Amino acid sequence: MQTYISEMAKAVSPSPTLFLDAKYKQMKKDGIPVVGFGAGEPDFATPENINKAAISAIENGFTKYTPASGTVELKKAICEKFRKDCGLEYNIENIVVSNGAKHSLTNIFMAICEKGDEVIIPAPYWVSYPEMVKMAGGVPKFLDTTEENDFKFSPDELEAAITSKTRALILNTPSNPTGMVYTEDVLREIARIAVKHNIYVILDEIYEKLIYEGEHISLATFGEDIKNLTIVVNGMAKAYAMTGWRIGYTASNADVAKAMSNIQSHATSNPNSIAQAASVEALLGDQSSVEQMRIEYIKRRDYMVERINSIDGISCRKPNGAFYIFMNVKDLLGKEHYGKTFNTASELCDDILERALVAMVPSEGFGIDGYVRLSYATSMENIKEGLDRIEKYIKNEY
Ligand code: PMP
Ligand code: GLU
């Protein structure tokens, strides 16, 4: 029999971040002393109070189906989080809990995209956005930004990118892969433009707890009109070091939430009941571990920024959030290293992995050339060792 694959599936490429992560973890397992700056996964253990809540959920038999879009307890905890953190009022009918923020995002596009609808994706972007839009029949429209502008678009550039087919803008702040954070004045302008053109803002705030200068300001707080158009995406993975637990959530108007919930009720049913119980504790319990992790990330970021900018051939901006450094490697491209000339960040990363045993994500998957993403969700010891190796590699000492 000839295998048949749908046109939609053929158009989707695999996640380069997860591919690299799997490769890195396999190398480690095989005893190869590789240093990983690859996938954005906190190196900290999930805090003890969260683990304990999961254990008692199991012991108390909380191991059965829950409502498809999440338990009332977790939805209430999420509403409380929004109220406490930024004064946003939501009710449980506005909340959908899913199997990670990735699942929340795929539900959103399925719920709001008509075939051919355009979704504006500022580039560099997190690798999964364009593929998710395509999976829902939408068309990704890239809005390129530059390093000179801190990888941020201006309100005018946004307005110029809007067409009669635009359904939504994806706004990820703090950003993966650049770590940049939009300021309040620009967010207000973005909100004004979204309301004027009646487009959704898919606001991915998964790195909201990891901001190193200033406070987190949510665009959904700028009035009822923009709140109604905003679909806030968040999750437990990054702030609470819970990547494997797979809990993400959205806050949106009740119609969008209902549509997403209906889709989810057929696709996956509820997210894991035990992880939901643990997430209630994560959101309502002691928050001191979040702050401890944040402080540790600041130290790592500061060390990396200084070190990278002291090495000839590479440079980076100082990110204000998330846990990524977006390193400019343009000076290394088109030149000879170890008898070979690398023209792309991908080729360079492959060689650095092979020769220096350092794993990094090349920028092509993020929709821009000439950069490499390094995650600092890894120990200071690894960071120092990894940067020593990169420096040695650049000096042609391998
Ligand atoms: N959005 C962004 C910007 C991310 O970096 C990630 C990382 N995985 C996600 C969403 C998805 O998170 P989750 O692990 O909860 O699916
Ligand atoms: N979001 C993380 C990253 O960008 C984890 C991997 C993924 O989900 O793609 O590395």
Short mmCIF file of C-alpha atoms and ligand atoms in Angstrom, two decimals:
data_model
loop_
_atom_site.label_atom_id
_atom_site.label_comp_id
_atom_site.label_asym_id
_atom_site.label_seq_id
_atom_site.Cartn_x
_atom_site.Cartn_y
_atom_site.Cartn_z
CA MET A 1 0.00 0.00 0.00
CA GLN A 2 1.25 3.46 -0.79
CA THR A 3 1.43 5.67 2.31
CA TYR A 4 -0.80 8.71 2.09
CA ILE A 5 0.09 11.84 4.04
CA SER A 6 -2.18 14.90 4.03
CA GLU A 7 -1.03 18.14 2.44
CA MET A 8 -1.41 19.81 5.83
CA ALA A 9 0.91 17.32 7.55
CA LYS A 10 3.42 17.54 4.69
CA ALA A 11 3.62 21.31 5.20
CA VAL A 12 4.56 20.96 8.88
CA SER A 13 8.24 20.69 9.82
CA PRO A 14 9.45 19.08 13.08
CA SER A 15 10.26 21.28 16.08
CA PRO A 16 13.98 22.15 15.82
CA THR A 17 14.21 22.93 19.54
CA LEU A 18 12.79 19.58 20.58
CA PHE A 19 14.91 17.80 17.93
CA LEU A 20 18.08 19.36 19.31
CA ASP A 21 17.00 18.64 22.88
CA ALA A 22 16.46 14.96 22.08
CA LYS A 23 19.87 14.79 20.39
CA TYR A 24 21.56 16.50 23.34
CA LYS A 25 19.88 14.24 25.90
CA GLN A 26 20.86 11.14 23.92
CA MET A 27 24.50 12.30 23.71
CA LYS A 28 24.51 12.82 27.48
CA LYS A 29 23.01 9.38 28.01
CA ASP A 30 25.73 7.91 25.82
CA GLY A 31 28.34 9.43 28.14
CA ILE A 32 29.46 12.22 25.77
CA PRO A 33 30.42 15.31 27.84
CA VAL A 34 28.25 17.75 25.88
CA VAL A 35 27.24 21.16 27.30
CA GLY A 36 23.65 22.10 26.46
CA PHE A 37 22.43 25.60 25.72
CA GLY A 38 19.61 24.07 23.69
CA ALA A 39 15.99 23.70 24.74
CA GLY A 40 14.43 26.23 27.05
CA GLU A 41 13.88 23.98 30.01
CA PRO A 42 14.57 25.13 33.59
CA ASP A 43 17.38 23.13 35.18
CA PHE A 44 15.80 23.57 38.63
CA ALA A 45 13.77 20.79 40.20
CA THR A 46 10.02 21.33 40.49
CA PRO A 47 9.50 22.94 43.94
CA GLU A 48 8.80 20.51 46.78
CA ASN A 49 5.37 21.93 47.74
CA ILE A 50 4.16 21.26 44.18
CA ASN A 51 5.50 17.70 44.16
CA LYS A 52 3.80 17.03 47.49
CA ALA A 53 0.45 18.28 46.18
CA ALA A 54 0.75 15.80 43.30
CA ILE A 55 1.59 12.93 45.64
CA SER A 56 -1.38 13.68 47.85
CA ALA A 57 -3.62 13.93 44.75
CA ILE A 58 -2.60 10.36 43.89
CA GLU A 59 -3.03 9.18 47.47
CA ASN A 60 -6.49 10.72 47.60
CA GLY A 61 -7.53 9.01 44.38
CA PHE A 62 -7.67 12.18 42.27
CA THR A 63 -6.77 10.05 39.28
CA LYS A 64 -9.90 10.09 37.12
CA TYR A 65 -11.33 12.24 34.32
CA THR A 66 -11.93 15.87 35.19
CA PRO A 67 -14.01 18.34 33.16
CA ALA A 68 -12.38 18.51 29.71
CA SER A 69 -11.27 22.14 30.03
CA GLY A 70 -9.90 21.75 33.56
CA THR A 71 -11.08 21.52 37.16
CA VAL A 72 -13.07 24.32 38.78
CA GLU A 73 -10.38 24.51 41.51
CA LEU A 74 -7.60 25.15 39.00
CA LYS A 75 -9.67 27.60 36.97
CA LYS A 76 -10.44 29.52 40.17
CA ALA A 77 -6.73 29.51 41.07
CA ILE A 78 -5.92 30.90 37.60
CA CYS A 79 -8.55 33.65 38.00
CA GLU A 80 -7.02 34.47 41.38
CA LYS A 81 -3.56 34.65 39.80
CA PHE A 82 -4.76 37.16 37.18
CA ARG A 83 -6.49 39.25 39.86
CA LYS A 84 -3.47 39.23 42.17
CA ASP A 85 -0.75 39.73 39.54
CA CYS A 86 -2.30 42.36 37.30
CA GLY A 87 -5.80 43.22 38.49
CA LEU A 88 -7.50 41.37 35.62
CA GLU A 89 -10.95 40.00 36.38
CA TYR A 90 -11.86 36.70 34.74
CA ASN A 91 -14.44 34.05 35.63
CA ILE A 92 -14.07 30.34 35.21
CA GLU A 93 -15.95 30.43 31.87
CA ASN A 94 -13.04 32.50 30.49
CA ILE A 95 -10.41 29.89 31.34
CA VAL A 96 -9.35 26.76 29.45
CA VAL A 97 -6.65 24.49 30.91
CA SER A 98 -4.74 22.42 28.35
CA ASN A 99 -1.83 19.99 28.00
CA GLY A 100 0.85 22.69 28.06
CA ALA A 101 0.85 26.17 26.53
CA LYS A 102 1.69 24.56 23.21
CA HIS A 103 -1.65 22.79 23.28
CA SER A 104 -3.39 26.02 24.35
CA LEU A 105 -1.94 27.72 21.27
CA THR A 106 -2.99 24.99 18.85
CA ASN A 107 -6.51 25.11 20.30
CA ILE A 108 -6.59 28.89 19.78
CA PHE A 109 -5.74 28.73 16.08
CA MET A 110 -8.26 25.96 15.51
CA ALA A 111 -10.89 28.05 17.27
CA ILE A 112 -10.31 31.38 15.50
CA CYS A 113 -8.77 30.70 12.07
CA GLU A 114 -10.75 30.35 8.88
CA LYS A 115 -8.86 28.84 5.92
CA GLY A 116 -6.69 31.60 4.46
CA ASP A 117 -6.86 33.89 7.50
CA GLU A 118 -3.62 35.72 8.15
CA VAL A 119 -1.87 35.65 11.51
CA ILE A 120 0.88 38.22 12.02
CA ILE A 121 3.97 36.67 13.58
CA PRO A 122 6.79 39.06 14.51
CA ALA A 123 10.17 37.53 13.60
CA PRO A 124 12.33 36.26 15.20
CA TYR A 125 9.55 34.07 16.58
CA TRP A 126 9.25 30.97 18.70
CA VAL A 127 9.63 28.00 16.35
CA SER A 128 6.14 26.53 16.75
CA TYR A 129 3.95 29.53 15.89
CA PRO A 130 4.04 29.32 12.07
CA GLU A 131 3.50 25.56 12.08
CA MET A 132 0.54 25.87 14.46
CA VAL A 133 -1.07 28.51 12.27
CA LYS A 134 -0.60 26.34 9.17
CA MET A 135 -2.05 23.31 10.97
CA ALA A 136 -5.25 25.31 11.50
CA GLY A 137 -5.42 26.39 7.83
CA GLY A 138 -4.18 29.92 8.55
CA VAL A 139 -1.40 31.78 6.77
CA PRO A 140 1.60 33.05 8.78
CA LYS A 141 2.51 36.66 7.88
CA PHE A 142 5.93 37.54 9.18
CA LEU A 143 6.73 40.95 10.55
CA ASP A 144 10.52 41.18 10.50
CA THR A 145 12.37 43.05 13.21
CA THR A 146 16.03 43.96 13.54
CA GLU A 147 18.68 43.80 16.23
CA GLU A 148 19.12 47.58 15.97
CA ASN A 149 15.50 47.89 17.17
CA ASP A 150 16.01 45.31 19.91
CA PHE A 151 14.06 42.82 17.78
CA LYS A 152 10.83 44.74 18.43
CA PHE A 153 8.37 46.03 15.84
CA SER A 154 6.96 49.54 15.98
CA PRO A 155 3.22 50.28 16.06
CA ASP A 156 3.52 51.76 12.52
CA GLU A 157 5.11 48.57 11.22
CA LEU A 158 2.29 46.57 12.77
CA GLU A 159 -0.38 48.73 11.21
CA ALA A 160 1.28 48.41 7.79
CA ALA A 161 1.21 44.61 8.07
CA ILE A 162 -2.55 44.41 8.72
CA THR A 163 -4.75 43.45 5.75
CA SER A 164 -8.45 42.67 5.37
CA LYS A 165 -7.53 39.00 5.97
CA THR A 166 -5.70 39.55 9.27
CA ARG A 167 -7.32 37.58 12.05
CA ALA A 168 -4.72 37.90 14.80
CA LEU A 169 -1.33 39.10 15.99
CA ILE A 170 0.90 36.89 18.12
CA LEU A 171 2.67 38.87 20.79
CA ASN A 172 5.24 37.03 22.90
CA THR A 173 6.67 39.18 25.66
CA PRO A 174 9.16 38.44 27.18
CA SER A 175 10.20 36.88 23.90
CA ASN A 176 11.54 33.49 23.01
CA PRO A 177 14.17 33.64 21.38
CA THR A 178 15.33 37.22 22.03
CA GLY A 179 14.38 37.82 25.68
CA MET A 180 13.09 41.28 24.76
CA VAL A 181 10.17 42.84 26.63
CA TYR A 182 7.72 45.37 25.14
CA THR A 183 7.30 48.58 27.11
CA GLU A 184 3.96 49.91 28.32
CA ASP A 185 3.74 52.77 25.81
CA VAL A 186 4.23 50.43 22.85
CA LEU A 187 1.82 47.86 24.31
CA ARG A 188 -0.82 50.58 24.58
CA GLU A 189 -0.32 51.46 20.91
CA ILE A 190 -0.53 47.80 19.89
CA ALA A 191 -3.79 47.52 21.86
CA ARG A 192 -5.19 50.62 20.15
CA ILE A 193 -4.34 49.25 16.68
CA ALA A 194 -5.81 45.80 17.47
CA VAL A 195 -9.08 47.37 18.62
CA LYS A 196 -9.19 49.70 15.60
CA HIS A 197 -8.81 46.78 13.17
CA ASN A 198 -10.75 44.30 15.29
CA ILE A 199 -8.01 41.66 15.36
CA TYR A 200 -7.23 39.22 18.15
CA VAL A 201 -4.03 39.55 20.13
CA ILE A 202 -2.68 36.17 21.13
CA LEU A 203 -0.61 37.24 24.08
CA ASP A 204 1.93 34.58 25.01
CA GLU A 205 3.05 35.50 28.51
CA ILE A 206 4.67 32.20 29.44
CA TYR A 207 7.88 34.01 30.54
CA GLU A 208 6.00 36.67 32.49
CA LYS A 209 7.52 35.67 35.85
CA LEU A 210 11.01 35.90 34.39
CA ILE A 211 11.44 39.64 33.92
CA TYR A 212 14.68 41.16 35.15
CA GLU A 213 14.13 44.89 34.79
CA GLY A 214 10.83 46.58 35.50
CA GLU A 215 7.46 45.00 36.02
CA HIS A 216 5.28 42.79 33.89
CA ILE A 217 2.46 44.77 32.27
CA SER A 218 -0.27 42.84 30.52
CA LEU A 219 -1.81 44.39 27.43
CA ALA A 220 -5.16 42.83 28.40
CA THR A 221 -5.41 45.37 31.26
CA PHE A 222 -5.81 48.39 28.94
CA GLY A 223 -9.62 48.36 28.78
CA GLU A 224 -12.62 46.15 28.08
CA ASP A 225 -12.31 46.31 24.26
CA ILE A 226 -8.76 45.00 24.16
CA LYS A 227 -9.42 42.53 26.97
CA ASN A 228 -12.23 41.08 24.85
CA LEU A 229 -9.88 40.67 21.86
CA THR A 230 -6.94 39.31 23.84
CA ILE A 231 -6.33 35.61 24.34
CA VAL A 232 -3.77 35.36 27.11
CA VAL A 233 -1.60 32.23 27.01
CA ASN A 234 0.38 31.08 30.00
CA GLY A 235 1.52 27.86 31.63
CA MET A 236 3.33 26.19 34.48
CA ALA A 237 6.43 25.03 32.57
CA LYS A 238 8.79 27.97 32.85
CA ALA A 239 7.88 29.82 36.06
CA TYR A 240 7.52 26.68 38.18
CA ALA A 241 10.04 24.39 36.45
CA MET A 242 7.19 22.06 35.43
CA THR A 243 7.99 21.35 31.77
CA GLY A 244 7.10 17.66 32.00
CA TRP A 245 3.78 18.13 33.82
CA ARG A 246 2.14 19.63 30.72
CA ILE A 247 -0.23 22.27 32.04
CA GLY A 248 -0.95 25.44 30.08
CA TYR A 249 -3.95 27.73 30.13
CA THR A 250 -5.71 30.57 28.36
CA ALA A 251 -7.90 33.47 29.44
CA SER A 252 -10.16 34.87 26.74
CA ASN A 253 -13.71 35.97 26.12
CA ALA A 254 -16.22 33.25 26.96
CA ASP A 255 -17.09 32.47 23.30
CA VAL A 256 -13.49 31.74 22.36
CA ALA A 257 -13.05 29.73 25.57
CA LYS A 258 -16.15 27.67 24.75
CA ALA A 259 -14.94 26.96 21.21
CA MET A 260 -11.51 25.88 22.48
CA SER A 261 -13.06 23.77 25.18
CA ASN A 262 -15.31 21.99 22.66
CA ILE A 263 -12.32 21.21 20.44
CA GLN A 264 -10.31 19.94 23.40
CA SER A 265 -13.20 17.79 24.65
CA HIS A 266 -12.87 15.69 21.48
CA ALA A 267 -9.12 15.90 20.91
CA THR A 268 -7.60 15.11 24.30
CA SER A 269 -10.24 15.40 27.08
CA ASN A 270 -8.84 16.86 30.29
CA PRO A 271 -5.19 17.55 31.01
CA ASN A 272 -3.65 15.20 33.58
CA SER A 273 -5.69 15.34 36.81
CA ILE A 274 -2.63 15.02 39.10
CA ALA A 275 -0.78 17.80 37.31
CA GLN A 276 -3.87 20.00 37.64
CA ALA A 277 -3.96 19.44 41.41
CA ALA A 278 -0.24 20.28 41.59
CA SER A 279 -0.83 23.44 39.53
CA VAL A 280 -3.35 24.74 42.09
CA GLU A 281 -0.59 24.53 44.69
CA ALA A 282 1.91 26.12 42.30
CA LEU A 283 -0.35 29.13 41.70
CA LEU A 284 -1.73 29.62 45.21
CA GLY A 285 1.09 28.24 47.39
CA ASP A 286 4.44 29.70 48.43
CA GLN A 287 5.98 31.70 45.56
CA SER A 288 9.47 32.07 47.02
CA SER A 289 11.02 29.43 44.74
CA VAL A 290 9.95 31.46 41.67
CA GLU A 291 11.88 34.44 43.01
CA GLN A 292 14.92 32.31 43.86
CA MET A 293 15.02 30.98 40.30
CA ARG A 294 14.58 34.48 38.88
CA ILE A 295 17.53 35.79 40.88
CA GLU A 296 19.69 32.90 39.71
CA TYR A 297 18.73 33.60 36.06
CA ILE A 298 19.79 37.25 36.45
CA LYS A 299 23.27 36.20 37.61
CA ARG A 300 23.62 33.82 34.68
CA ARG A 301 22.36 36.37 32.15
CA ASP A 302 24.75 39.06 33.39
CA TYR A 303 27.71 36.70 33.24
CA MET A 304 26.83 35.51 29.73
CA VAL A 305 26.21 38.95 28.26
CA GLU A 306 29.52 40.25 29.54
CA ARG A 307 31.48 37.20 28.52
CA ILE A 308 29.97 36.96 25.01
CA ASN A 309 30.59 40.62 24.29
CA SER A 310 34.22 40.22 25.35
CA ILE A 311 34.87 37.55 22.69
CA ASP A 312 35.81 38.73 19.18
CA GLY A 313 33.40 37.51 16.50
CA ILE A 314 30.26 37.19 18.63
CA SER A 315 28.01 39.70 20.40
CA CYS A 316 24.59 40.01 21.98
CA ARG A 317 22.07 42.47 23.39
CA LYS A 318 21.13 42.30 27.03
CA PRO A 319 17.74 40.58 27.29
CA ASN A 320 15.27 41.80 29.93
CA GLY A 321 13.36 38.57 30.35
CA ALA A 322 12.94 34.83 29.62
CA PHE A 323 16.16 32.76 29.72
CA TYR A 324 17.66 33.12 26.27
CA ILE A 325 20.60 34.97 24.78
CA PHE A 326 20.26 35.66 21.06
CA MET A 327 23.87 35.77 19.94
CA ASN A 328 24.98 37.46 16.73
CA VAL A 329 27.40 35.19 14.82
CA LYS A 330 27.41 37.04 11.50
CA ASP A 331 31.15 37.79 11.81
CA LEU A 332 31.90 34.08 11.93
CA LEU A 333 29.97 33.24 8.77
CA GLY A 334 31.54 33.14 5.32
CA LYS A 335 34.99 32.69 6.90
CA GLU A 336 37.13 29.63 7.17
CA HIS A 337 37.16 27.57 10.39
CA TYR A 338 39.01 24.29 10.60
CA GLY A 339 39.37 24.14 6.82
CA LYS A 340 35.63 24.68 6.17
CA THR A 341 33.53 27.73 5.43
CA PHE A 342 30.18 27.98 7.14
CA ASN A 343 27.56 30.16 5.51
CA THR A 344 24.68 29.60 7.90
CA ALA A 345 24.19 29.54 11.66
CA SER A 346 22.96 25.94 11.26
CA GLU A 347 26.22 24.78 9.69
CA LEU A 348 28.18 26.60 12.37
CA CYS A 349 26.11 25.09 15.22
CA ASP A 350 26.52 21.60 13.77
CA ASP A 351 30.30 22.00 13.71
CA ILE A 352 30.46 23.50 17.22
CA LEU A 353 28.39 20.58 18.51
CA GLU A 354 30.61 18.05 16.82
CA ARG A 355 33.97 19.65 17.59
CA ALA A 356 33.46 21.51 20.88
CA LEU A 357 30.49 19.50 22.21
CA VAL A 358 28.31 22.56 22.81
CA ALA A 359 24.62 22.40 21.83
CA MET A 360 22.92 25.63 20.69
CA VAL A 361 19.92 26.38 18.49
CA PRO A 362 20.65 28.10 15.16
CA SER A 363 18.37 31.03 14.31
CA GLU A 364 16.92 29.77 11.01
CA GLY A 365 14.09 28.03 12.89
CA PHE A 366 13.26 31.35 14.52
CA GLY A 367 12.87 33.05 11.14
CA ILE A 368 16.09 35.08 10.94
CA ASP A 369 19.65 34.38 9.75
CA GLY A 370 22.97 34.97 11.47
CA TYR A 371 22.13 34.28 15.12
CA VAL A 372 22.33 31.43 17.61
CA ARG A 373 20.08 30.98 20.65
CA LEU A 374 21.64 29.99 23.97
CA SER A 375 19.40 29.07 26.87
CA TYR A 376 20.76 29.98 30.30
CA ALA A 377 18.38 27.62 32.04
CA THR A 378 21.48 25.63 32.91
CA SER A 379 23.99 25.81 35.77
CA MET A 380 26.66 28.50 36.06
CA GLU A 381 29.25 25.74 35.89
CA ASN A 382 27.88 24.59 32.52
CA ILE A 383 27.63 28.15 31.30
CA LYS A 384 31.30 28.83 32.09
CA GLU A 385 32.44 25.57 30.55
CA GLY A 386 30.27 26.11 27.46
CA LEU A 387 31.52 29.63 26.88
CA ASP A 388 35.14 28.53 27.41
CA ARG A 389 34.64 25.97 24.67
CA ILE A 390 32.96 28.47 22.33
CA GLU A 391 35.84 30.90 22.82
CA LYS A 392 38.38 28.18 22.15
CA TYR A 393 36.43 27.14 19.03
CA ILE A 394 36.35 30.68 17.68
CA LYS A 395 40.11 31.02 18.27
CA ASN A 396 40.57 27.88 16.14
CA GLU A 397 42.13 26.01 19.06
CA TYR A 398 40.22 22.74 18.64
N1 PMP B 1 5.33 29.68 24.21
C1 PMP B 1 6.64 29.94 24.22
C2 PMP B 1 7.13 31.27 23.81
C3 PMP B 1 7.56 28.95 24.62
O1 PMP B 1 8.86 29.20 24.62
C4 PMP B 1 7.07 27.69 24.99
C5 PMP B 1 8.10 26.68 25.39
N2 PMP B 1 7.88 25.43 25.37
C6 PMP B 1 5.68 27.48 24.96
C7 PMP B 1 4.84 28.49 24.56
C8 PMP B 1 5.05 26.16 25.29
O2 PMP B 1 5.17 25.80 26.61
P1 PMP B 1 4.64 24.41 27.18
O3 PMP B 1 5.83 23.66 27.62
O4 PMP B 1 3.73 24.79 28.33
O5 PMP B 1 3.87 23.74 26.10
N1 GLU B 2 9.96 26.30 24.33
C1 GLU B 2 11.21 25.67 24.61
C2 GLU B 2 12.23 26.10 23.58
O1 GLU B 2 11.97 26.95 22.79
C3 GLU B 2 11.09 24.17 24.72
C4 GLU B 2 11.07 23.40 23.43
C5 GLU B 2 9.81 23.56 22.67
O2 GLU B 2 8.75 23.44 23.28
O3 GLU B 2 9.89 23.79 21.47
O4 GLU B 2 13.31 25.61 23.58
#
